[in-house]
Each structure stands twice: as C-alpha cells, then as structure tokens.
Coordinates of C-alpha atoms in Angstrom, one line a residue:
M205 CA -3.8 5.7 16.5
S206 CA -4.6 9.0 18.1
P207 CA -6.3 11.7 15.9
E208 CA -3.1 13.7 15.8
L209 CA -1.0 10.7 14.7
R210 CA -3.6 9.8 12.0
E211 CA -3.4 13.4 10.7
V212 CA 0.4 13.3 10.6
Y213 CA 0.5 9.9 9.0
A214 CA -2.0 11.1 6.3
A215 CA 0.2 14.1 5.7
L216 CA 3.2 11.8 5.2
L217 CA 1.3 9.5 2.8
E218 CA 0.2 12.5 0.7
R219 CA 3.8 13.1 -0.2
A220 CA 4.2 9.9 -2.2
P221 CA 3.0 6.3 -2.0
E222 CA 5.4 4.1 0.0
N223 CA 6.2 1.9 -3.0
R224 CA 7.4 4.9 -5.1
I225 CA 10.9 6.2 -5.0
E226 CA 12.6 9.3 -6.6
P227 CA 16.1 8.2 -7.7
D228 CA 17.9 11.1 -6.2
L229 CA 19.6 11.6 -2.8
S230 CA 19.8 15.4 -3.0
R231 CA 16.6 16.0 -1.0
I232 CA 17.4 13.7 1.9
T233 CA 21.1 14.9 1.9
R234 CA 19.9 18.5 2.0
V235 CA 17.4 18.1 4.8
M236 CA 19.9 16.2 6.9
E237 CA 22.5 19.0 6.2
L238 CA 20.1 21.7 7.4
M239 CA 19.4 19.6 10.5
G240 CA 23.1 19.4 11.3
D241 CA 23.6 15.8 10.0
P242 CA 22.3 14.0 13.2
Q243 CA 22.9 10.7 11.5
N244 CA 26.7 11.3 11.9
S245 CA 26.4 11.4 15.7
Y246 CA 26.4 7.6 16.1
R247 CA 27.7 4.5 14.4
S248 CA 25.5 2.7 11.9
I249 CA 24.9 -0.6 10.1
R250 CA 23.0 -0.5 6.9
I251 CA 21.1 -3.6 5.5
A252 CA 19.9 -4.2 2.0
G253 CA 18.6 -7.2 0.1
T254 CA 15.4 -8.7 -1.3
N255 CA 14.3 -11.0 1.7
G256 CA 15.4 -11.2 5.3
K257 CA 16.3 -7.5 5.9
T258 CA 13.8 -6.9 8.8
T259 CA 14.6 -10.1 10.7
T260 CA 18.4 -9.6 10.3
A261 CA 18.0 -6.1 11.6
R262 CA 16.0 -7.3 14.6
I263 CA 18.5 -10.1 15.5
L264 CA 21.5 -7.7 15.1
E265 CA 19.8 -5.0 17.2
R266 CA 19.1 -7.6 19.9
I267 CA 22.7 -8.7 20.0
L268 CA 24.0 -5.1 20.2
R269 CA 21.6 -4.4 23.1
E270 CA 22.7 -7.5 24.9
A271 CA 26.3 -6.2 24.4
G272 CA 25.4 -3.1 26.3
L273 CA 24.9 -0.6 23.5
R274 CA 22.0 1.8 23.2
T275 CA 20.4 1.1 19.8
G276 CA 18.2 2.6 17.2
R277 CA 16.5 0.5 14.6
T278 CA 14.6 1.4 11.4
T279 CA 12.5 -1.3 9.7
S280 CA 9.8 -1.2 7.0
P281 CA 7.0 -1.6 6.3
H282 CA 5.1 -1.6 9.6
L283 CA 2.5 -4.1 10.7
R284 CA 0.0 -2.0 12.8
S285 CA 1.3 1.6 13.3
P286 CA 4.0 3.7 11.6
V287 CA 5.6 4.2 15.1
E288 CA 7.0 0.7 14.7
R289 CA 9.4 1.9 12.1
I290 CA 11.5 3.7 14.6
A291 CA 12.7 1.7 17.6
I292 CA 15.0 2.8 20.4
D293 CA 16.5 0.2 22.8
G294 CA 14.4 -2.5 21.1
A295 CA 11.0 -0.8 21.6
S296 CA 9.0 1.3 19.2
I297 CA 8.9 4.9 20.1
D298 CA 5.6 6.1 21.5
E299 CA 3.2 8.3 19.6
E300 CA 4.5 11.5 21.2
G301 CA 8.0 10.6 20.2
F302 CA 7.0 10.0 16.6
L303 CA 5.0 13.3 16.5
Q304 CA 8.0 15.1 18.0
A305 CA 10.3 13.6 15.4
Y306 CA 7.8 14.8 12.7
R307 CA 7.8 18.3 14.2
D308 CA 11.6 18.4 14.4
V309 CA 11.9 17.7 10.7
E310 CA 9.0 19.9 9.6
P311 CA 10.6 23.3 9.2
F312 CA 13.6 21.9 7.4
A313 CA 11.4 19.8 5.1
A314 CA 9.5 23.0 4.2
I315 CA 12.8 24.6 3.1
V316 CA 13.8 21.5 1.0
D317 CA 10.4 21.2 -0.5
A318 CA 10.5 24.8 -1.6
E319 CA 14.0 24.5 -3.0
S320 CA 13.0 21.4 -4.9
A321 CA 9.9 22.9 -6.3
A322 CA 11.9 26.0 -7.5
A323 CA 14.1 23.6 -9.4
G324 CA 11.1 21.7 -10.9
G325 CA 11.5 18.7 -8.6
P326 CA 9.3 16.8 -6.1
P327 CA 9.0 17.4 -2.4
L328 CA 10.5 15.0 0.1
T329 CA 8.9 11.7 -0.3
Y330 CA 7.1 9.8 2.4
F331 CA 10.1 7.5 3.0
E332 CA 12.6 10.3 2.9
Y333 CA 10.6 12.2 5.5
L334 CA 10.4 9.1 7.7
T335 CA 14.1 8.4 7.3
A336 CA 14.9 12.0 8.5
M337 CA 12.6 11.5 11.5
S338 CA 14.4 8.3 12.4
F339 CA 17.8 9.8 12.3
Q340 CA 16.7 12.7 14.3
A341 CA 15.0 10.5 16.9
F342 CA 18.2 8.5 17.3
A343 CA 20.3 11.5 17.8
S344 CA 17.9 12.9 20.4
A345 CA 17.8 9.7 22.4
P346 CA 20.9 9.5 21.9
V347 CA 21.8 6.1 20.6
D348 CA 25.3 4.4 20.3
V349 CA 24.5 2.7 17.0
A350 CA 21.7 2.6 14.5
V351 CA 20.7 -0.5 12.6
V352 CA 19.2 0.8 9.4
E353 CA 17.1 -1.2 7.0
T354 CA 16.9 0.1 3.4
G355 CA 13.4 0.7 2.1
L356 CA 13.9 0.0 -1.6
G357 CA 17.1 -0.9 -3.5
G358 CA 20.2 0.7 -2.1
T359 CA 21.9 3.2 -4.4
W360 CA 19.1 5.8 -4.3
D361 CA 17.4 4.7 -1.1
A362 CA 17.0 7.6 1.4
T363 CA 18.9 5.6 4.1
G364 CA 22.0 6.4 2.0
A365 CA 22.3 9.6 4.1
V366 CA 24.3 7.4 6.6
D367 CA 27.9 6.5 6.1
P368 CA 27.8 3.0 7.6
D369 CA 30.4 1.2 9.5
V370 CA 29.1 -2.2 8.4
A371 CA 27.0 -2.9 5.3
V372 CA 24.9 -6.2 5.2
I373 CA 23.4 -7.6 2.0
T374 CA 20.8 -10.4 2.4
P375 CA 19.9 -12.8 -0.5
I376 CA 18.9 -11.0 -3.7
S377 CA 16.1 -12.1 -6.1
L378 CA 13.5 -10.5 -8.4
D379 CA 11.3 -7.8 -6.8
H380 CA 10.4 -4.2 -7.5
Q381 CA 11.6 -4.6 -11.1
E382 CA 9.9 -1.4 -12.1
Y383 CA 12.4 0.6 -10.0
L384 CA 15.5 -1.7 -9.6
G385 CA 15.8 -3.3 -13.0
E386 CA 14.5 -6.4 -14.9
T387 CA 17.5 -8.7 -14.3
I388 CA 19.1 -10.1 -11.2
A389 CA 22.4 -8.3 -12.1
E390 CA 20.6 -5.0 -12.4
I391 CA 18.9 -5.4 -9.1
A392 CA 22.1 -6.5 -7.4
G393 CA 23.8 -3.4 -8.8
E394 CA 21.2 -1.3 -7.0
K395 CA 21.6 -3.3 -3.7
A396 CA 25.4 -3.0 -4.0
G397 CA 24.9 0.8 -3.7
I398 CA 25.1 0.4 0.1
L399 CA 28.7 -0.8 0.0
T400 CA 31.5 1.6 0.7
S401 CA 35.3 1.5 1.0
R402 CA 35.2 2.1 4.8
A403 CA 32.3 -0.2 5.6
T404 CA 33.0 -3.9 6.4
A405 CA 30.7 -5.9 3.9
V406 CA 28.8 -8.9 5.3
I407 CA 27.3 -10.8 2.4
A408 CA 24.7 -13.6 2.3
S409 CA 25.1 -16.6 0.1
Q410 CA 23.3 -15.6 -3.1
P411 CA 20.7 -17.8 -4.9
Y412 CA 21.8 -16.4 -8.2
Q413 CA 25.4 -16.3 -9.5
D414 CA 24.8 -13.0 -11.3
A415 CA 24.1 -11.4 -8.0
A416 CA 27.2 -12.9 -6.4
D417 CA 29.3 -11.8 -9.3
V418 CA 28.1 -8.2 -9.1
L419 CA 28.7 -8.0 -5.4
R420 CA 32.1 -9.5 -5.6
E421 CA 33.1 -7.1 -8.4
R422 CA 31.9 -4.1 -6.4
I423 CA 33.7 -5.2 -3.2
T424 CA 36.9 -5.6 -5.2
E425 CA 36.5 -2.2 -6.9
L426 CA 36.0 -0.5 -3.5
G427 CA 38.8 -2.5 -1.8
A428 CA 36.4 -3.1 1.1
E429 CA 36.9 -5.7 3.8
A430 CA 34.3 -8.5 3.3
A431 CA 32.9 -11.6 5.0
V432 CA 30.9 -13.7 2.6
E433 CA 28.7 -16.6 3.6
D434 CA 30.1 -20.0 2.7
Q435 CA 33.5 -18.5 2.4
Q436 CA 34.7 -16.6 5.5
I437 CA 31.5 -17.2 7.5
G438 CA 28.8 -19.9 7.5
V439 CA 26.1 -21.9 9.3
I440 CA 28.1 -25.0 10.3
A441 CA 25.2 -27.0 11.8
R442 CA 21.5 -26.6 12.6
T443 CA 18.9 -28.8 14.3
P444 CA 15.3 -27.7 14.2
G445 CA 13.5 -28.0 17.6
V446 CA 10.4 -26.9 19.4
G447 CA 10.0 -23.1 19.1
G448 CA 13.3 -22.6 17.2
Q449 CA 16.6 -24.3 16.3
M450 CA 20.1 -25.1 17.7
L451 CA 22.9 -23.6 15.7
T452 CA 26.7 -23.7 15.2
L453 CA 27.9 -20.6 13.4
Q454 CA 31.3 -19.6 12.1
G455 CA 31.6 -15.9 12.3
I456 CA 34.4 -13.6 11.2
A457 CA 36.3 -13.9 14.5
G458 CA 35.1 -17.1 16.1
R459 CA 33.0 -20.2 16.1
Y460 CA 29.9 -20.2 18.2
E461 CA 28.3 -23.6 19.2
D462 CA 25.0 -24.6 20.9
L463 CA 23.2 -21.4 20.2
F464 CA 19.4 -21.6 20.4
L465 CA 17.6 -19.3 18.0
S466 CA 14.0 -18.6 18.7
L467 CA 13.0 -18.4 15.1
L468 CA 12.0 -21.2 12.6
G469 CA 13.6 -22.1 9.3
E470 CA 17.0 -22.4 7.6
H471 CA 16.7 -18.8 6.3
Q472 CA 16.5 -17.5 9.9
A473 CA 19.7 -19.4 10.7
R474 CA 21.3 -17.6 7.8
N475 CA 19.9 -14.3 8.9
A476 CA 21.4 -15.0 12.4
L477 CA 24.7 -15.6 10.8
L478 CA 24.7 -12.3 9.1
A479 CA 23.7 -10.5 12.3
V480 CA 26.4 -12.2 14.3
S481 CA 29.0 -11.4 11.7
A482 CA 27.9 -7.8 11.5
A483 CA 28.1 -7.5 15.3
E484 CA 31.6 -8.9 15.2
A485 CA 32.5 -6.3 12.6
L486 CA 31.1 -3.4 14.6
L487 CA 32.1 -4.5 18.1
G488 CA 35.6 -5.7 17.5
D489 CA 36.4 -4.8 13.9
G490 CA 36.0 -8.5 13.0
G491 CA 38.9 -9.6 15.2
T492 CA 37.2 -10.1 18.6
V493 CA 35.2 -13.2 19.5
L494 CA 31.8 -12.3 20.9
D495 CA 30.9 -13.5 24.4
G496 CA 29.0 -16.8 24.1
E497 CA 26.5 -16.2 27.0
M498 CA 25.7 -12.7 25.6
L499 CA 25.1 -14.1 22.2
G500 CA 23.0 -17.0 23.5
A501 CA 20.8 -14.6 25.5
A502 CA 20.2 -12.4 22.5
L503 CA 19.4 -15.2 20.0
S504 CA 17.2 -17.1 22.3
T505 CA 14.9 -14.2 22.9
V506 CA 14.7 -12.5 19.6
T507 CA 11.3 -12.1 17.8
S508 CA 10.2 -11.2 14.3
P509 CA 6.5 -10.6 14.0
G510 CA 4.9 -11.7 10.8
R511 CA 7.8 -13.8 9.8
A512 CA 7.1 -17.6 10.1
E513 CA 5.2 -16.6 13.3
V514 CA 2.8 -19.0 15.0
V515 CA -0.1 -17.0 16.4
R516 CA -2.7 -19.7 17.2
Q517 CA -2.9 -23.4 18.0
A518 CA -5.6 -26.0 17.2
P519 CA -5.5 -25.4 14.4
T520 CA -2.1 -23.9 14.0
V521 CA -2.2 -20.5 12.2
L522 CA 1.2 -19.4 10.8
L523 CA 1.8 -15.9 9.5
D524 CA 4.5 -15.0 7.0
A525 CA 4.7 -11.9 4.8
A526 CA 6.1 -13.9 1.8
H527 CA 5.4 -11.2 -0.7
N528 CA 7.6 -12.4 -3.6
P529 CA 8.3 -15.8 -5.1
A530 CA 11.6 -16.3 -3.3
G531 CA 9.9 -15.6 0.1
A532 CA 7.1 -17.9 -0.8
L533 CA 9.5 -20.8 -1.6
T534 CA 11.3 -20.2 1.7
L535 CA 8.0 -20.3 3.5
V536 CA 7.2 -23.7 1.9
E537 CA 10.6 -25.1 3.1
T538 CA 10.0 -23.8 6.6
V539 CA 6.5 -25.3 6.9
R540 CA 7.7 -28.6 5.6
E541 CA 10.6 -28.7 8.0
N542 CA 8.8 -27.7 11.1
F543 CA 5.2 -28.8 10.8
R544 CA 3.4 -32.1 10.0
F545 CA 0.1 -30.7 8.9
T546 CA -2.3 -33.4 7.7
R547 CA -4.1 -30.7 5.7
S548 CA -2.6 -27.3 4.8
V549 CA -4.8 -24.4 3.9
G550 CA -3.5 -21.1 2.6
L551 CA -5.1 -17.7 3.4
I552 CA -3.6 -15.5 0.6
G553 CA -3.8 -11.8 -0.3
I554 CA -1.3 -10.0 -2.5
L555 CA -0.5 -6.4 -3.5
Q556 CA -0.9 -5.2 -7.1
E557 CA 2.8 -4.4 -7.7
K558 CA 3.9 -7.9 -6.7
D559 CA 4.4 -11.1 -8.8
A560 CA 1.1 -12.7 -7.7
A561 CA 1.4 -15.6 -10.1
G562 CA 4.9 -16.4 -8.9
V563 CA 3.8 -16.3 -5.3
L564 CA 0.9 -18.6 -5.9
E565 CA 2.9 -21.0 -8.0
A566 CA 5.5 -21.3 -5.2
L567 CA 2.8 -22.0 -2.6
E568 CA 0.6 -24.4 -4.6
P569 CA 2.5 -27.6 -3.9
L570 CA 2.2 -27.0 -0.1
L571 CA -1.5 -26.2 0.0
D572 CA -4.4 -28.6 -0.1
A573 CA -6.8 -25.7 -0.4
V574 CA -6.5 -21.9 -0.5
V575 CA -8.8 -19.1 0.6
I576 CA -8.2 -16.0 -1.4
S577 CA -8.9 -12.6 0.2
Q578 CA -7.5 -9.1 0.5
S579 CA -6.3 -6.7 3.0
S580 CA -7.7 -3.2 3.4
S581 CA -4.8 -1.7 1.4
P582 CA -5.9 0.2 -1.7
R583 CA -3.0 -1.6 -3.4
A584 CA -4.5 -5.1 -2.7
V585 CA -5.3 -7.2 -5.7
P586 CA -9.2 -7.5 -5.7
T587 CA -10.3 -10.9 -4.4
D588 CA -12.2 -12.0 -7.5
R589 CA -9.2 -11.2 -9.8
L590 CA -6.7 -13.0 -7.5
A591 CA -9.0 -16.0 -7.2
E592 CA -9.3 -16.3 -11.0
L593 CA -5.5 -16.4 -11.2
A594 CA -5.4 -19.0 -8.4
R595 CA -7.9 -21.3 -10.1
D596 CA -5.6 -21.3 -13.2
I597 CA -2.5 -22.1 -11.1
F598 CA -4.1 -24.7 -8.8
D599 CA -5.8 -26.3 -11.7
D600 CA -8.7 -27.4 -9.5
E601 CA -11.7 -25.1 -8.7
D602 CA -12.5 -27.3 -5.6
R603 CA -9.1 -26.2 -4.0
V604 CA -9.8 -22.5 -4.4
F605 CA -12.2 -20.5 -2.2
E606 CA -13.0 -16.8 -2.5
Q607 CA -13.8 -14.6 0.5
P608 CA -13.4 -10.8 0.2
S609 CA -14.1 -10.3 3.9
L610 CA -10.9 -11.0 5.8
P611 CA -12.6 -12.0 9.0
D612 CA -14.8 -14.4 7.1
A613 CA -11.8 -15.6 5.2
I614 CA -10.0 -16.4 8.4
Q615 CA -12.9 -18.5 9.6
A616 CA -13.2 -20.2 6.2
A617 CA -9.5 -21.2 6.3
V618 CA -9.8 -22.5 9.9
D619 CA -12.9 -24.5 9.0
L620 CA -11.1 -26.0 6.0
A621 CA -8.1 -26.9 8.1
E622 CA -10.5 -28.7 10.5
L623 CA -12.5 -30.4 7.8
D624 CA -14.0 -33.8 8.9
G625 CA -12.7 -33.3 12.4
D626 CA -9.1 -33.1 11.4
Q627 CA -7.1 -32.0 14.5
F628 CA -3.8 -31.6 12.8
G629 CA -4.6 -29.2 9.9
G630 CA -2.8 -25.8 9.6
V631 CA -3.5 -22.4 8.2
V632 CA -0.7 -20.5 6.4
A633 CA -1.5 -16.8 6.0
A634 CA 0.8 -15.1 3.5
G635 CA 1.2 -12.9 0.5
S636 CA 1.7 -9.4 1.9
V637 CA 2.7 -7.6 5.0
T638 CA -0.7 -5.8 5.1
L639 CA -2.6 -9.1 5.0
V640 CA -0.5 -10.6 7.8
A641 CA -0.8 -7.4 9.9
E642 CA -4.6 -7.5 9.6
V643 CA -4.8 -11.2 10.4
R644 CA -2.7 -10.6 13.4
D645 CA -5.0 -7.9 14.6
L646 CA -8.2 -9.8 13.9
L647 CA -6.9 -12.7 15.9
G648 CA -6.0 -10.5 18.8
V649 CA -2.3 -11.1 18.8
P650 CA -0.6 -8.8 21.3
E651 CA 1.6 -6.1 19.9
E652 CA 5.3 -6.6 19.8
D653 CA 8.1 -4.0 19.7

C-alpha cells in the first residue's frame, strides 16, 4: 500500500471494527441521499448467506461480463488490500480510484457523522463508508450492473441501500450469532432481509429446514418470484476432473450441459447454479436461455482466490478460508473428493469471534497432523490458546504442533507433509481469511483481481 492508502485505510478502521455492525440503515441511506443516490443509476444483484457469497458473486460477475455488460462487484473481506473490495469490469480498482472514491464520499460522510452525533448516534461505520465508496465508484465508471455481496446479515447490512433486481441467498448456517441471533431461524430471518417484492429470489438448497421454512414464508409474504434449488433449479450432474469439474445445470429458463467449471468441490457447482440462475433472472427476466458458448467461456475461466485454491505443488498446498464449521465440513468433502493425500497436514489459524472448536472438530477427521499458528490480525486467537484447544479435540498431543511464526508454521506443515520422504502428502491451510491471505503472500502467489 502507498502511504496515502495506508492513511485512508487507517481512518476507515478507526470508525468501527469490520466485524461490528450498527443495526440501523439511516446513516447509509442518508449519505447516499446526499450524494444523489448513485446506487440507483445501475441495476443490481444482492447476495447474502453464510458461506459461498464471494465465489457466487465472482462467478455471476464473470457471466455478466461475458454477456457484454460492464460490471461492478463488491466482496468482503479482502485478502491483501482494501482496493480488492471494489471491482469494475472484473478488476480491482487501482489505489487512486479507491482514494478518489474515499474523497468523493468524505464531505457527505462529515455531514452524516455530525447529524448522527447530534442525535446521540455513532458515525458511519467502516463498512458503511466502504459501501458508499463502492456505489459511488460504480456510478462514476459507469457500470451497467453491480453484483453486491452483503457484509453481515442482510436486514441491517449497509448494502441495503440498493433496491436489487435479483436477490440471491446461499446456504445458511450458524455464524456471527452475537449479531444475527442464536438460532438458524433467527439468522435466516436476518438474511431474508435482502428479499423484496420486486426482486427475483434465487435460493440455495438449505442445510437446515428452519432456514428453508423462514425463506419460503418470507417469499410467500412478499409475493416474490423465486427459483429454489432442487425445486425450480438444480445441479443435474457433475463429474470432478483435473482443475475443476464438468456440470449439467438446470436453470430457470434452460438446461445447460457440458459446462466446465474451473473450481473444485460440489459446493462450487452449487454456487455456479445460483450464479447462472441469477444471470438468467437479470438478463432475460428468467425466461431467456443463456448462450451456451458464452456461459462456457465464463465458467471455465472464473477464479476464487482463497477458496479451495491450490497454490503450490510437491507437496500440494491448498488454501481455503473455512472460517466456520459449515465451511470446514465443506472443505473436508472437497479435499476427499479431489485429492488422494497419503498424509494430510493442517495449517490452522482462527479469529476470536469464530467457533474455533467447531472448525477444529470438523477438520480433525481429515488431518493426520495440524500446525497451529496465527495471522497478524489483532483478532487472531493466540497460538498457545488455540493449540491447547486443538490438543483436546485431536486427543493426541503428537498430532498437534504449535508455531506462532507463520513463515515457520508453513515450513513445519510442509516438512510434516513430506515426512519420511512422502511425495504425496498435502497441506491444507484454513481457518480464516486473514491466515489464508498471509500464507498466499508468504508463498509468493501472484495477486488476482
């Protein structure tokens, strides 16, 4: 980062930690109003859910670009730099573009901060300010359509400033209970806040019936058009292959066969289904079949950094954010389906607000050994504390290794994977986006848009 970008990013972080929300849309609504509501100058698709949001957004945005539209995309959190959160035409905006968006919002944010303070309220949060920046950058580009990933929840998320044409909800499980509720039904109710009467709803198959019930009731209450996985839409067939998988998908308007998706895992096939269906809803109101060649070109070239991503061979090093138990279980399934490791070694670091025990319990059956470490995030669970928890869960001290230094932890995991000359061991780095980002950086993986 340049010194100016570091200064701006620090100013944003001073507003509120990223993992804290203020359940009130008045500030983001007010700042957008003062700016002339730039988010209304293009069409939009809003995506909520517990897991799969970022990849679904990236696949969908890739399809829309291949269809000839100019796109904007917001995703969170970022891996290396905050500029990654705002993408135009599939590429992160440059530092100057990010700084310009910050300056564009600044005078209006000052007004809203003052108004809120006068009423005894907080200033714009970090995520609210970034959301306003994104919407302004998209209008300045200008884009034809914005693919908008919610930050946390749905009902009170700052991305609610948009009135979407399509609303996508990925699988819902337990996460962020301190803000969204202690039960699946409560969390689903918050995620369902992105649904509207005018937006076509594209809904993933839900792992919990309570979530499915809440979403169905909300759709019925709104009278919204809906495409639900395993009802109107579905993954008809999938065959894992080298570097991806072959798919047959049933979308809203048509059936698409022999599609190669350049991502691993059944969950990515399901994410692709949601993206294809959302594209159908936007491009042809759900009644027009997408061009097969266009769709094939998009799916075969899509990337999703830090999501079941192979970044090194001999031994294989696989990165996946997997920051909650549901994500960890999905990672286990993906590794077992696509790799035949003779020895699997975990490199794990988890943030304090996450269900560390649940993540470790999900990963334990996969791993022969685990190296516990931590990222540089101030929210990271200290290595010694996480290692103590891991020893209880793995029930064998000889399987758990402790290394606070992440560079040393990477080397330790690689050495364990290659123990006794094993040429077919693998390292699975997981537990948080911050850990995955830093492992990527330390291994010299090139930046991706």
